[in-house]
Structures are given as structure tokens and as C-alpha cells.
Amino acid sequence: MSERRVYIDYNATSPLKEEVKAAMIEDFAVYGNASSLHTAGRLAHARVEEARQAVGKLLGALPADIVFTSGGSESNNTVFQAMRQIGLDSEGKVRSAGRTEIIVTEIEHPCVLNSAKFLETMGFKVTFLPVDEYGKIKIDALRTALNERTLLVSVMMANNEIGTIQDIRQITALVKNAGAWMHTDAVQGVGKIPVNVAELGVDYLTMSAHKIYGPKGIGALYVKNGAPLSPLIHGGHQEDGFRAGTYNNIGILGLGKAAELASAEVERYGKELSALRARLRDGLLAKVPNIKINGHPTDVLPNTLNVSFPGAEGEAILLSLDIMGIEVSTGSACASGSLEPSHVLLATGVSPEVAHGSIRFSLGWGITPEDIDYTLETLPPIIQRLRAMSTVK
Ligand SMILES: *Cc1c(COP(=O)(O)O)cnc(C)c1O
């Protein structure tokens, strides 16, 4: 085992920033229930509302339009829950008239894909939009799929595996023109590229704290004033009755602090991370023959580099790198452990064999040029050895 640890898997999760950790530790002393009317409660409540303002500022939203959730998965599920309530009649059957059709892309995160598939089992019509070789959705397919029965369109802002960024503003304009609700899962976009819900025009936007150096188990859903919402968790009147349960103050504080830092740093993030990404990409292209860079050449997250190494097997590359102290992934953390090749790479037309030999490098604050150079020294001999051993050519 190498002493040196180089974590290059920030799209799976990011470590807490020191400032976030300090804010959270301080908040352990704030014991009040944010819904209580006494002083301790009001103090806790004030801090929750400050965090809501920080999240609103990061997203260009009014604080009143931010709902705290347990994370990206819950935020996404909440949107599909609202659609389920609209689409079902009093007997629990999909309405025969009105808007009941859902459109998502083939490359969504499992929590959107499986929410859509769940509605499909209940009788909703769901269209899975294809993407091109770079992972961009095919706008013509969206135009064809949209009709007067479309209820919701959900398109992720940036893909967690290949980093491709969609033109959410253009997509939203089409969707709103067709009279449907528009949701974007922006978990990977927020903090990495500028995000402004007013400019985008979306009705719903999902974000998660642990992908922006905040704690796990907390996130938010932006809900435009007037967009339908119904609770996944019934109970008390927290979050205007849309999300019951005593406030997770410490988590919310951590999210607020992470949002505040992300607002201040997003521009510098873009510059510094894309320079590191270019160093890694150019180094790999120079040192490893016959590789393929996946994702869009320019409309891509500054931190995400997905590379196929034909003739080598992804899990073997991952484990060999881990022994050398370098932590990467073969795709999304949620799909690892399954032997299925990445649904995202397959959707871009990569063959199952090549998809199996692919690695996602996702960079973040804390990675230095020396870490990139160490990776560039370590990886080429591993690929050479694995290719020499391989029976797949
Ligand atoms: C990580 C991730 C999620 C899930 O967020 P959690 O807070 O872990 O539930 C959803 N969508 C995308 C694109 C993600 O990368």
C-alpha cells in the first residue's frame, strides 16, 4: 500500500471543507428545535434561515423557494412524487385526460431514472431521450416527444460520469412553451459552473451538500413559486408542510456554509480545475496509446475527465491505482458493485467492452499539479501491464 493518498473521486463525494466543519462543530452547541417559539428555538430557527439565504444566493433563488431535504436523491424523488399526485385520479389510476407523460434522458442519475421507472410501473408514459456521442441530448427527440400531454421534463444539468453539460436554458424554453414542468438535477453543476434559476427558467432544481464540500445527508430543492409540490414525508409543518421532521440544524448549517463558499469560489474553481483537468488529459494522451476521452470536448465540467482504456478492465485499473494510493472510480458510485457497464457510456454509443475499460477522474480542491503528475507516472505502466495480460483485444 502506498503512503501517498490522492483522492480523485470528487463526483462521488467531497471531503468537508475546514470552514464547513468548524461551522458545524459550533452548531452542536445550538440545541433548540427550530420550530420552538422560545429563545433557544428562535436562535436555531434564525440559523436555519441564514443557511436558506446562502443556498438561495448560490442558486439565484428567493430563500422562500428553497426546501431542505436529505440530499439529491430525496429532492429528485420529491419532484416525481408531486407529478404522481397530479397524474393519478382518486382511484389511484393514471388519468385518461390531462398531462400525465414524463420525459427524462437516458443518462440521468439512478435516483431520477428509477423514479421515472417507478411511475412507469404505475401506468405513466415515460420517454427516455437519447443522447449523442458526447452525451448531449438530442433536441429534435425532445421536440418530438413534447406534446399537450407532457407533464414533466427532467434533464440533468451536468452528468456525474462524463461531465457533459446540457443547455438547460434552451431546453427549458422548449418545455415551458409546451406547457410542461421543467426539472433539472443540478447536483454536479452547482458549485462547479454558475447556476441561476431565474436565468434558466426551471421550475425545480436539485442540489446536494456533499458534492460541494458540505456534509452528507442534506440537500435542497428549488421550487419556483406556483410549481406543484407534495410531501414525501408527512408530519409536522416544517418547510410549509412539504417536508416534515425536526430540522437537521447541523446539516443545514453545513450546507449553508458550503453554499456560501461555493458562491465566492465558483469562478476560481472553473479556472483552476480546468487547468488541472487539461494537465491530466494531455498527459494521458501523450503517455498512453489508444485511449478515448468520453464526454463533450468543451461543454464539460471543469473537474471531470472520463477515459476509456480499451484492452484493460476498469475494476482492475481502479484496484491497481488504489494500491498506489490513487482513488478513482469506474463510473458512478451508485452503480459500482454492479457488473453492468455504465448506462451513460452505452448511451453515448461506446461498446460494452470499451465501457468496461473506462475510468472517471473527478478532481476537486485539494488536488495539486504534483498529484496529477504522480498519477501520470503511475497509470501508464498499469495500463501496459493490464493490456498485456488481457484476453480482450
Ligand atoms: C450524487 C448525485 C445525486 C444524489 O445525491 P445524494 O445527496 O447523494 O442523494 C443525484 N444526482 C446526481 C447527478 C449526483 O451526482
mmCIF file of C-alpha atoms and ligand atoms in Angstrom:
data_model
loop_
_atom_site.group_PDB
_atom_site.id
_atom_site.type_symbol
_atom_site.label_atom_id
_atom_site.label_comp_id
_atom_site.label_asym_id
_atom_site.label_seq_id
_atom_site.Cartn_x
_atom_site.Cartn_y
_atom_site.Cartn_z
ATOM 1 C CA MET A 1 0.000 0.000 0.000
ATOM 2 C CA SER A 2 1.253 3.450 -0.880
ATOM 3 C CA GLU A 3 1.525 6.049 1.892
ATOM 4 C CA ARG A 4 0.510 8.727 -0.508
ATOM 5 C CA ARG A 5 -3.266 9.149 -0.977
ATOM 6 C CA VAL A 6 -4.590 11.047 -3.941
ATOM 7 C CA TYR A 7 -8.379 11.249 -3.925
ATOM 8 C CA ILE A 8 -9.683 11.838 -7.463
ATOM 9 C CA ASP A 9 -13.326 10.895 -6.931
ATOM 10 C CA TYR A 10 -14.977 14.195 -6.001
ATOM 11 C CA ASN A 11 -18.090 13.463 -8.083
ATOM 12 C CA ALA A 12 -18.816 10.547 -5.726
ATOM 13 C CA THR A 13 -18.452 12.815 -2.721
ATOM 14 C CA SER A 14 -16.185 15.555 -1.467
ATOM 15 C CA PRO A 15 -14.467 15.943 1.912
ATOM 16 C CA LEU A 16 -15.821 18.616 4.260
ATOM 17 C CA LYS A 17 -14.096 21.961 3.930
ATOM 18 C CA GLU A 18 -12.447 23.099 7.160
ATOM 19 C CA GLU A 19 -14.718 26.166 7.357
ATOM 20 C CA VAL A 20 -17.779 23.954 6.941
ATOM 21 C CA LYS A 21 -16.583 21.574 9.628
ATOM 22 C CA ALA A 22 -15.915 24.481 12.019
ATOM 23 C CA ALA A 23 -19.388 25.947 11.434
ATOM 24 C CA MET A 24 -20.970 22.559 12.075
ATOM 25 C CA ILE A 25 -18.988 21.910 15.246
ATOM 26 C CA GLU A 26 -20.003 25.305 16.567
ATOM 27 C CA ASP A 27 -23.606 24.454 15.809
ATOM 28 C CA PHE A 28 -23.536 21.379 18.054
ATOM 29 C CA ALA A 29 -23.961 23.862 20.929
ATOM 30 C CA VAL A 30 -27.195 25.169 19.412
ATOM 31 C CA TYR A 31 -29.666 22.677 20.803
ATOM 32 C CA GLY A 32 -33.013 24.365 20.163
ATOM 33 C CA ASN A 33 -35.718 22.911 17.958
ATOM 34 C CA ALA A 34 -36.013 25.399 15.111
ATOM 35 C CA SER A 35 -39.794 25.141 15.327
ATOM 36 C CA SER A 36 -39.960 26.057 19.054
ATOM 37 C CA LEU A 37 -41.073 29.558 19.990
ATOM 38 C CA HIS A 38 -38.748 30.138 22.937
ATOM 39 C CA THR A 39 -35.351 31.753 22.692
ATOM 40 C CA ALA A 40 -33.400 28.536 22.047
ATOM 41 C CA GLY A 41 -35.823 27.660 19.261
ATOM 42 C CA ARG A 42 -35.688 31.116 17.725
ATOM 43 C CA LEU A 43 -31.896 31.037 17.737
ATOM 44 C CA ALA A 44 -31.865 27.706 15.895
ATOM 45 C CA HIS A 45 -34.524 28.984 13.507
ATOM 46 C CA ALA A 46 -32.531 32.112 12.665
ATOM 47 C CA ARG A 47 -29.525 29.996 11.737
ATOM 48 C CA VAL A 48 -31.620 27.725 9.524
ATOM 49 C CA GLU A 49 -32.973 30.780 7.719
ATOM 50 C CA GLU A 50 -29.471 32.191 7.232
ATOM 51 C CA ALA A 51 -28.474 28.943 5.600
ATOM 52 C CA ARG A 52 -31.558 29.137 3.377
ATOM 53 C CA GLN A 53 -30.445 32.574 2.238
ATOM 54 C CA ALA A 54 -26.969 31.291 1.403
ATOM 55 C CA VAL A 55 -28.448 28.468 -0.692
ATOM 56 C CA GLY A 56 -30.825 30.921 -2.375
ATOM 57 C CA LYS A 57 -27.924 33.208 -3.203
ATOM 58 C CA LEU A 58 -25.892 30.357 -4.685
ATOM 59 C CA LEU A 59 -28.793 29.398 -6.972
ATOM 60 C CA GLY A 60 -30.099 32.893 -7.763
ATOM 61 C CA ALA A 61 -33.346 31.996 -5.980
ATOM 62 C CA LEU A 62 -35.520 33.571 -3.315
ATOM 63 C CA PRO A 63 -34.920 31.894 0.054
ATOM 64 C CA ALA A 64 -38.664 31.200 0.227
ATOM 65 C CA ASP A 65 -38.317 28.926 -2.827
ATOM 66 C CA ILE A 66 -35.733 26.638 -1.178
ATOM 67 C CA VAL A 67 -36.877 23.401 0.518
ATOM 68 C CA PHE A 68 -34.327 21.499 2.609
ATOM 69 C CA THR A 69 -34.219 17.741 2.021
ATOM 70 C CA SER A 70 -31.919 14.873 2.947
ATOM 71 C CA GLY A 71 -29.993 15.252 -0.317
ATOM 72 C CA GLY A 72 -30.091 14.962 -4.065
ATOM 73 C CA SER A 73 -31.957 11.663 -4.120
ATOM 74 C CA GLU A 74 -34.767 12.985 -1.934
ATOM 75 C CA SER A 75 -35.021 16.257 -3.864
ATOM 76 C CA ASN A 76 -35.391 14.328 -7.120
ATOM 77 C CA ASN A 77 -37.892 11.894 -5.621
ATOM 78 C CA THR A 78 -39.945 14.819 -4.287
ATOM 79 C CA VAL A 79 -40.428 16.191 -7.803
ATOM 80 C CA PHE A 80 -41.619 12.823 -9.093
ATOM 81 C CA GLN A 81 -43.904 12.483 -6.075
ATOM 82 C CA ALA A 82 -45.557 15.803 -6.970
ATOM 83 C CA MET A 83 -46.108 14.531 -10.530
ATOM 84 C CA ARG A 84 -47.529 11.272 -9.246
ATOM 85 C CA GLN A 85 -50.102 13.183 -7.216
ATOM 86 C CA ILE A 86 -51.125 15.219 -10.258
ATOM 87 C CA GLY A 87 -51.213 12.291 -12.653
ATOM 88 C CA LEU A 88 -53.311 9.890 -10.580
ATOM 89 C CA ASP A 89 -57.080 10.079 -10.149
ATOM 90 C CA SER A 90 -58.941 9.461 -6.888
ATOM 91 C CA GLU A 91 -58.814 5.692 -7.515
ATOM 92 C CA GLY A 92 -55.053 5.718 -7.970
ATOM 93 C CA LYS A 93 -55.141 5.234 -11.738
ATOM 94 C CA VAL A 94 -53.307 7.392 -14.249
ATOM 95 C CA ARG A 95 -55.781 9.976 -15.551
ATOM 96 C CA SER A 96 -57.063 9.326 -19.060
ATOM 97 C CA ALA A 97 -57.069 13.029 -19.877
ATOM 98 C CA GLY A 98 -54.752 15.865 -18.999
ATOM 99 C CA ARG A 99 -50.990 15.875 -18.563
ATOM 100 C CA THR A 100 -49.548 12.543 -17.466
ATOM 101 C CA GLU A 101 -46.459 11.992 -19.654
ATOM 102 C CA ILE A 102 -42.910 12.213 -18.318
ATOM 103 C CA ILE A 103 -39.718 12.818 -20.297
ATOM 104 C CA VAL A 104 -36.245 12.095 -18.876
ATOM 105 C CA THR A 105 -32.893 11.371 -20.507
ATOM 106 C CA GLU A 106 -31.161 8.004 -20.791
ATOM 107 C CA ILE A 107 -28.172 9.315 -18.831
ATOM 108 C CA GLU A 108 -29.849 10.526 -15.637
ATOM 109 C CA HIS A 109 -28.621 9.560 -12.193
ATOM 110 C CA PRO A 110 -30.295 6.346 -10.924
ATOM 111 C CA CYS A 111 -32.488 8.334 -8.496
ATOM 112 C CA VAL A 112 -34.162 10.092 -11.434
ATOM 113 C CA LEU A 113 -34.165 7.061 -13.752
ATOM 114 C CA ASN A 114 -35.660 4.794 -11.106
ATOM 115 C CA SER A 115 -38.207 7.412 -10.007
ATOM 116 C CA ALA A 116 -39.324 7.641 -13.644
ATOM 117 C CA LYS A 117 -39.415 3.854 -13.965
ATOM 118 C CA PHE A 118 -41.486 3.639 -10.796
ATOM 119 C CA LEU A 119 -44.077 5.987 -12.311
ATOM 120 C CA GLU A 120 -43.934 3.870 -15.469
ATOM 121 C CA THR A 121 -44.966 0.789 -13.463
ATOM 122 C CA MET A 122 -47.973 2.786 -12.234
ATOM 123 C CA GLY A 123 -49.071 3.410 -15.808
ATOM 124 C CA PHE A 124 -47.419 6.740 -16.644
ATOM 125 C CA LYS A 125 -45.956 7.020 -20.128
ATOM 126 C CA VAL A 126 -42.235 7.748 -19.819
ATOM 127 C CA THR A 127 -39.933 8.726 -22.696
ATOM 128 C CA PHE A 128 -36.185 8.200 -22.262
ATOM 129 C CA LEU A 129 -34.438 10.727 -24.504
ATOM 130 C CA PRO A 130 -31.313 9.560 -26.331
ATOM 131 C CA VAL A 131 -28.035 11.496 -26.323
ATOM 132 C CA ASP A 132 -25.342 11.967 -28.975
ATOM 133 C CA GLU A 133 -21.783 10.639 -28.857
ATOM 134 C CA TYR A 134 -20.791 13.484 -26.492
ATOM 135 C CA GLY A 135 -23.691 12.957 -24.123
ATOM 136 C CA LYS A 136 -25.745 15.957 -25.286
ATOM 137 C CA ILE A 137 -29.461 15.310 -25.507
ATOM 138 C CA LYS A 138 -30.920 15.244 -28.974
ATOM 139 C CA ILE A 139 -33.052 18.384 -29.104
ATOM 140 C CA ASP A 140 -35.080 17.032 -32.039
ATOM 141 C CA ALA A 141 -36.023 13.984 -29.971
ATOM 142 C CA LEU A 142 -37.196 16.332 -27.203
ATOM 143 C CA ARG A 143 -39.235 18.352 -29.708
ATOM 144 C CA THR A 144 -40.845 15.159 -30.991
ATOM 145 C CA ALA A 145 -41.594 13.821 -27.533
ATOM 146 C CA LEU A 146 -43.132 17.048 -26.166
ATOM 147 C CA ASN A 147 -46.885 17.295 -26.606
ATOM 148 C CA GLU A 148 -50.008 18.601 -24.880
ATOM 149 C CA ARG A 149 -49.949 15.608 -22.519
ATOM 150 C CA THR A 150 -46.389 16.192 -21.256
ATOM 151 C CA LEU A 151 -46.426 16.757 -17.504
ATOM 152 C CA LEU A 152 -42.731 16.885 -16.574
ATOM 153 C CA VAL A 153 -39.361 17.010 -18.302
ATOM 154 C CA SER A 154 -36.313 16.192 -16.187
ATOM 155 C CA VAL A 155 -32.870 16.773 -17.720
ATOM 156 C CA MET A 156 -29.707 16.779 -15.617
ATOM 157 C CA MET A 157 -27.570 19.894 -15.794
ATOM 158 C CA ALA A 158 -24.232 18.069 -15.857
ATOM 159 C CA ASN A 159 -23.565 14.363 -15.991
ATOM 160 C CA ASN A 160 -21.841 12.783 -12.997
ATOM 161 C CA GLU A 161 -19.895 10.225 -15.085
ATOM 162 C CA ILE A 162 -18.754 12.097 -18.197
ATOM 163 C CA GLY A 163 -19.296 15.710 -17.124
ATOM 164 C CA THR A 164 -21.264 16.785 -20.201
ATOM 165 C CA ILE A 165 -23.219 19.998 -19.577
ATOM 166 C CA GLN A 166 -26.657 20.381 -21.168
ATOM 167 C CA ASP A 167 -28.118 23.632 -22.415
ATOM 168 C CA ILE A 168 -30.786 23.792 -19.713
ATOM 169 C CA ARG A 169 -31.885 27.285 -20.706
ATOM 170 C CA GLN A 170 -32.675 26.260 -24.282
ATOM 171 C CA ILE A 171 -34.319 23.014 -23.152
ATOM 172 C CA THR A 172 -36.416 24.834 -20.547
ATOM 173 C CA ALA A 173 -37.668 27.326 -23.138
ATOM 174 C CA LEU A 174 -38.982 24.420 -25.270
ATOM 175 C CA VAL A 175 -40.531 22.695 -22.271
ATOM 176 C CA LYS A 176 -42.265 25.815 -20.959
ATOM 177 C CA ASN A 177 -43.506 26.552 -24.463
ATOM 178 C CA ALA A 178 -45.173 23.144 -24.415
ATOM 179 C CA GLY A 179 -46.767 23.940 -21.035
ATOM 180 C CA ALA A 180 -44.963 21.250 -19.014
ATOM 181 C CA TRP A 181 -42.993 21.465 -15.746
ATOM 182 C CA MET A 182 -39.206 21.535 -16.013
ATOM 183 C CA HIS A 183 -36.813 19.949 -13.515
ATOM 184 C CA THR A 184 -33.040 19.777 -13.579
ATOM 185 C CA ASP A 185 -30.837 17.631 -11.366
ATOM 186 C CA ALA A 186 -28.022 20.121 -10.850
ATOM 187 C CA VAL A 187 -26.149 18.163 -8.171
ATOM 188 C CA GLN A 188 -22.990 18.084 -10.307
ATOM 189 C CA GLY A 189 -23.391 21.552 -11.763
ATOM 190 C CA VAL A 190 -23.850 23.611 -8.619
ATOM 191 C CA GLY A 191 -20.552 24.989 -7.305
ATOM 192 C CA LYS A 192 -18.701 23.958 -10.483
ATOM 193 C CA ILE A 193 -20.373 26.222 -13.035
ATOM 194 C CA PRO A 194 -22.504 29.331 -12.487
ATOM 195 C CA VAL A 195 -26.146 28.383 -11.832
ATOM 196 C CA ASN A 196 -29.024 30.834 -11.748
ATOM 197 C CA VAL A 197 -32.572 29.512 -11.651
ATOM 198 C CA ALA A 198 -34.075 32.813 -12.791
ATOM 199 C CA GLU A 199 -31.910 32.831 -15.919
ATOM 200 C CA LEU A 200 -32.535 29.159 -16.618
ATOM 201 C CA GLY A 201 -36.299 29.451 -16.097
ATOM 202 C CA VAL A 202 -36.604 26.000 -14.499
ATOM 203 C CA ASP A 203 -39.467 25.093 -12.146
ATOM 204 C CA TYR A 204 -37.401 22.721 -9.998
ATOM 205 C CA LEU A 205 -33.685 22.339 -9.358
ATOM 206 C CA THR A 206 -31.932 19.742 -7.210
ATOM 207 C CA MET A 207 -28.686 20.216 -5.302
ATOM 208 C CA SER A 208 -26.782 18.266 -2.650
ATOM 209 C CA ALA A 209 -24.346 19.442 0.031
ATOM 210 C CA HIS A 210 -21.849 16.588 -0.052
ATOM 211 C CA LYS A 211 -20.884 17.229 -3.656
ATOM 212 C CA ILE A 212 -19.846 20.814 -2.764
ATOM 213 C CA TYR A 213 -17.680 20.112 0.310
ATOM 214 C CA GLY A 214 -20.640 20.055 2.681
ATOM 215 C CA PRO A 215 -21.966 17.187 4.806
ATOM 216 C CA LYS A 216 -23.716 14.051 3.566
ATOM 217 C CA GLY A 217 -27.433 13.619 4.173
ATOM 218 C CA ILE A 218 -28.549 17.167 3.409
ATOM 219 C CA GLY A 219 -29.573 18.942 0.230
ATOM 220 C CA ALA A 220 -32.135 21.258 -1.217
ATOM 221 C CA LEU A 221 -34.830 21.520 -3.843
ATOM 222 C CA TYR A 222 -35.577 24.826 -5.511
ATOM 223 C CA VAL A 223 -39.287 25.065 -6.274
ATOM 224 C CA LYS A 224 -40.450 28.023 -8.315
ATOM 225 C CA ASN A 225 -43.378 29.868 -6.802
ATOM 226 C CA GLY A 226 -46.523 28.223 -8.200
ATOM 227 C CA ALA A 227 -44.938 24.890 -9.195
ATOM 228 C CA PRO A 228 -46.756 21.936 -7.638
ATOM 229 C CA LEU A 229 -45.271 20.167 -4.649
ATOM 230 C CA SER A 230 -46.487 17.377 -2.391
ATOM 231 C CA PRO A 231 -44.712 15.846 0.566
ATOM 232 C CA LEU A 232 -42.823 12.571 0.541
ATOM 233 C CA ILE A 233 -42.677 12.754 4.332
ATOM 234 C CA HIS A 234 -45.908 13.658 6.116
ATOM 235 C CA GLY A 235 -45.980 15.028 9.629
ATOM 236 C CA GLY A 236 -45.290 18.434 11.100
ATOM 237 C CA HIS A 237 -45.498 21.769 9.341
ATOM 238 C CA GLN A 238 -41.768 22.206 8.673
ATOM 239 C CA GLU A 239 -40.922 23.572 5.228
ATOM 240 C CA ASP A 240 -44.503 24.830 4.783
ATOM 241 C CA GLY A 241 -45.755 21.299 5.340
ATOM 242 C CA PHE A 242 -43.849 19.903 2.363
ATOM 243 C CA ARG A 243 -41.124 18.125 4.316
ATOM 244 C CA ALA A 244 -41.923 17.059 7.857
ATOM 245 C CA GLY A 245 -39.367 16.252 10.516
ATOM 246 C CA THR A 246 -37.390 18.257 13.075
ATOM 247 C CA TYR A 247 -34.812 20.431 11.339
ATOM 248 C CA ASN A 248 -31.391 18.903 10.861
ATOM 249 C CA ASN A 249 -29.767 22.114 12.049
ATOM 250 C CA ILE A 250 -26.180 20.965 11.889
ATOM 251 C CA GLY A 251 -26.570 19.565 8.400
ATOM 252 C CA ILE A 252 -28.411 22.656 7.230
ATOM 253 C CA LEU A 253 -25.703 24.891 8.704
ATOM 254 C CA GLY A 254 -23.068 22.842 6.897
ATOM 255 C CA LEU A 255 -24.990 23.157 3.633
ATOM 256 C CA GLY A 256 -25.328 26.910 4.166
ATOM 257 C CA LYS A 257 -21.611 27.333 4.794
ATOM 258 C CA ALA A 258 -20.713 25.180 1.794
ATOM 259 C CA ALA A 259 -23.109 27.238 -0.353
ATOM 260 C CA GLU A 260 -21.580 30.494 0.853
ATOM 261 C CA LEU A 261 -18.082 29.285 -0.046
ATOM 262 C CA ALA A 262 -19.233 27.906 -3.398
ATOM 263 C CA SER A 263 -20.786 31.273 -4.326
ATOM 264 C CA ALA A 264 -17.495 33.006 -3.657
ATOM 265 C CA GLU A 265 -15.311 30.396 -5.369
ATOM 266 C CA VAL A 266 -17.166 29.168 -8.430
ATOM 267 C CA GLU A 267 -15.233 31.353 -10.855
ATOM 268 C CA ARG A 268 -11.839 30.385 -9.453
ATOM 269 C CA TYR A 269 -12.991 26.755 -9.410
ATOM 270 C CA GLY A 270 -13.648 26.889 -13.158
ATOM 271 C CA LYS A 271 -10.205 28.284 -13.933
ATOM 272 C CA GLU A 272 -8.111 26.168 -11.573
ATOM 273 C CA LEU A 273 -9.865 22.857 -12.017
ATOM 274 C CA SER A 274 -9.958 23.057 -15.795
ATOM 275 C CA ALA A 275 -6.192 23.679 -15.795
ATOM 276 C CA LEU A 276 -5.648 20.545 -13.694
ATOM 277 C CA ARG A 277 -8.034 18.590 -15.901
ATOM 278 C CA ALA A 278 -6.155 19.686 -19.031
ATOM 279 C CA ARG A 279 -2.855 18.641 -17.443
ATOM 280 C CA LEU A 280 -4.247 15.165 -16.745
ATOM 281 C CA ARG A 281 -5.929 14.807 -20.139
ATOM 282 C CA ASP A 282 -2.921 15.992 -22.150
ATOM 283 C CA GLY A 283 -0.560 13.862 -20.089
ATOM 284 C CA LEU A 284 -2.652 10.735 -20.630
ATOM 285 C CA LEU A 285 -2.969 11.402 -24.361
ATOM 286 C CA ALA A 286 0.820 11.787 -24.583
ATOM 287 C CA LYS A 287 1.718 8.778 -22.448
ATOM 288 C CA VAL A 288 -0.935 6.107 -23.061
ATOM 289 C CA PRO A 289 -1.608 4.929 -26.624
ATOM 290 C CA ASN A 290 -5.106 4.145 -27.895
ATOM 291 C CA ILE A 291 -7.305 5.864 -25.334
ATOM 292 C CA LYS A 292 -10.623 7.620 -25.787
ATOM 293 C CA ILE A 293 -11.773 10.719 -23.908
ATOM 294 C CA ASN A 294 -15.511 10.490 -23.237
ATOM 295 C CA GLY A 295 -17.926 13.395 -22.873
ATOM 296 C CA HIS A 296 -18.219 16.715 -24.663
ATOM 297 C CA PRO A 297 -14.955 18.385 -25.751
ATOM 298 C CA THR A 298 -15.945 21.856 -24.466
ATOM 299 C CA ASP A 299 -19.330 21.737 -22.686
ATOM 300 C CA VAL A 300 -17.922 19.689 -19.850
ATOM 301 C CA LEU A 301 -17.462 20.158 -16.106
ATOM 302 C CA PRO A 302 -14.067 21.669 -15.276
ATOM 303 C CA ASN A 303 -13.279 18.765 -12.921
ATOM 304 C CA THR A 304 -14.473 15.665 -14.759
ATOM 305 C CA LEU A 305 -12.417 13.511 -17.122
ATOM 306 C CA ASN A 306 -13.762 10.161 -18.270
ATOM 307 C CA VAL A 307 -11.314 7.996 -20.199
ATOM 308 C CA SER A 308 -11.634 4.606 -21.897
ATOM 309 C CA PHE A 309 -8.597 2.328 -21.965
ATOM 310 C CA PRO A 310 -9.567 -0.380 -24.470
ATOM 311 C CA GLY A 311 -7.994 -3.739 -23.669
ATOM 312 C CA ALA A 312 -7.809 -3.063 -19.931
ATOM 313 C CA GLU A 313 -10.556 -3.699 -17.420
ATOM 314 C CA GLY A 314 -11.900 -0.784 -15.366
ATOM 315 C CA GLU A 315 -12.114 -2.511 -11.997
ATOM 316 C CA ALA A 316 -8.566 -3.847 -12.401
ATOM 317 C CA ILE A 317 -7.301 -0.335 -13.209
ATOM 318 C CA LEU A 318 -9.160 1.059 -10.190
ATOM 319 C CA LEU A 319 -7.733 -1.525 -7.787
ATOM 320 C CA SER A 320 -4.195 -1.209 -9.185
ATOM 321 C CA LEU A 321 -4.361 2.558 -8.761
ATOM 322 C CA ASP A 322 -5.740 2.175 -5.238
ATOM 323 C CA ILE A 323 -2.692 0.125 -4.240
ATOM 324 C CA MET A 324 -0.589 3.062 -5.426
ATOM 325 C CA GLY A 325 -2.710 5.466 -3.354
ATOM 326 C CA ILE A 326 -4.831 6.885 -6.156
ATOM 327 C CA GLU A 327 -8.590 6.753 -5.713
ATOM 328 C CA VAL A 328 -10.759 6.910 -8.849
ATOM 329 C CA SER A 329 -13.956 5.231 -9.972
ATOM 330 C CA THR A 330 -15.236 3.283 -12.931
ATOM 331 C CA GLY A 331 -18.400 5.342 -13.181
ATOM 332 C CA SER A 332 -20.940 6.456 -10.672
ATOM 333 C CA ALA A 333 -20.533 5.331 -7.076
ATOM 334 C CA CYS A 334 -24.178 4.320 -7.112
ATOM 335 C CA ALA A 335 -23.666 1.862 -9.951
ATOM 336 C CA SER A 336 -20.340 0.408 -8.836
ATOM 337 C CA GLY A 337 -20.543 -3.066 -7.468
ATOM 338 C CA SER A 338 -22.780 -3.979 -10.365
ATOM 339 C CA LEU A 339 -21.081 -5.643 -13.302
ATOM 340 C CA GLU A 340 -23.249 -3.809 -15.799
ATOM 341 C CA PRO A 341 -21.303 -1.415 -18.000
ATOM 342 C CA SER A 342 -22.127 2.264 -17.472
ATOM 343 C CA HIS A 343 -25.565 3.181 -18.855
ATOM 344 C CA VAL A 344 -24.181 6.635 -19.602
ATOM 345 C CA LEU A 345 -21.292 5.409 -21.759
ATOM 346 C CA LEU A 346 -23.565 2.928 -23.535
ATOM 347 C CA ALA A 347 -25.999 5.772 -24.279
ATOM 348 C CA THR A 348 -23.154 7.693 -25.965
ATOM 349 C CA GLY A 349 -22.516 4.706 -28.228
ATOM 350 C CA VAL A 350 -19.428 3.275 -26.523
ATOM 351 C CA SER A 351 -19.345 -0.536 -26.866
ATOM 352 C CA PRO A 352 -19.894 -2.619 -23.716
ATOM 353 C CA GLU A 353 -16.255 -3.878 -23.839
ATOM 354 C CA VAL A 354 -14.799 -0.379 -24.050
ATOM 355 C CA ALA A 355 -17.275 0.910 -21.440
ATOM 356 C CA HIS A 356 -15.916 -1.781 -19.098
ATOM 357 C CA GLY A 357 -12.428 -0.317 -19.501
ATOM 358 C CA SER A 358 -13.330 3.212 -18.513
ATOM 359 C CA ILE A 359 -12.255 5.357 -15.588
ATOM 360 C CA ARG A 360 -13.781 8.525 -14.198
ATOM 361 C CA PHE A 361 -11.313 11.008 -12.768
ATOM 362 C CA SER A 362 -13.176 13.709 -10.868
ATOM 363 C CA LEU A 363 -10.909 16.400 -9.481
ATOM 364 C CA GLY A 364 -11.512 18.880 -6.691
ATOM 365 C CA TRP A 365 -9.975 21.426 -4.350
ATOM 366 C CA GLY A 366 -7.037 19.779 -2.679
ATOM 367 C CA ILE A 367 -5.556 18.185 -5.797
ATOM 368 C CA THR A 368 -2.215 19.678 -6.775
ATOM 369 C CA PRO A 369 -0.307 19.634 -10.088
ATOM 370 C CA GLU A 370 2.101 17.200 -8.339
ATOM 371 C CA ASP A 371 -0.804 14.837 -7.658
ATOM 372 C CA ILE A 372 -1.634 14.914 -11.372
ATOM 373 C CA ASP A 373 1.996 14.228 -12.252
ATOM 374 C CA TYR A 374 2.112 11.322 -9.794
ATOM 375 C CA THR A 375 -0.995 9.909 -11.487
ATOM 376 C CA LEU A 376 0.622 10.371 -14.891
ATOM 377 C CA GLU A 377 3.700 8.424 -13.708
ATOM 378 C CA THR A 378 1.681 5.673 -12.074
ATOM 379 C CA LEU A 379 -1.047 4.931 -14.576
ATOM 380 C CA PRO A 380 0.783 4.190 -17.878
ATOM 381 C CA PRO A 381 2.685 1.100 -16.607
ATOM 382 C CA ILE A 382 -0.539 -0.223 -15.036
ATOM 383 C CA ILE A 383 -2.382 0.063 -18.356
ATOM 384 C CA GLN A 384 0.539 -1.558 -20.174
ATOM 385 C CA ARG A 385 0.597 -4.492 -17.741
ATOM 386 C CA LEU A 386 -3.184 -4.998 -17.803
ATOM 387 C CA ARG A 387 -3.291 -4.826 -21.593
ATOM 388 C CA ALA A 388 -0.506 -7.383 -21.857
ATOM 389 C CA MET A 389 -2.448 -9.762 -19.601
ATOM 390 C CA SER A 390 -5.788 -9.162 -21.257
ATOM 391 C CA THR A 391 -7.595 -11.664 -23.439
ATOM 392 C CA VAL A 392 -9.926 -8.911 -24.666
ATOM 393 C CA LYS A 393 -8.275 -7.051 -27.516
HETATM 394 C C1 LIG B 1 -24.690 12.311 -6.101
HETATM 395 C C2 LIG B 1 -25.796 12.607 -7.065
HETATM 396 C C3 LIG B 1 -27.148 12.515 -6.676
HETATM 397 C C4 LIG B 1 -27.549 12.007 -5.319
HETATM 398 O O1 LIG B 1 -27.359 12.944 -4.314
HETATM 399 P P1 LIG B 1 -27.370 12.413 -2.782
HETATM 400 O O2 LIG B 1 -27.279 13.663 -1.973
HETATM 401 O O3 LIG B 1 -26.172 11.537 -2.642
HETATM 402 O O4 LIG B 1 -28.650 11.688 -2.586
HETATM 403 C C5 LIG B 1 -28.108 12.841 -7.591
HETATM 404 N N1 LIG B 1 -27.791 13.248 -8.827
HETATM 405 C C6 LIG B 1 -26.520 13.359 -9.246
HETATM 406 C C7 LIG B 1 -26.238 13.824 -10.623
HETATM 407 C C8 LIG B 1 -25.479 13.029 -8.381
HETATM 408 O O5 LIG B 1 -24.226 13.115 -8.806
#
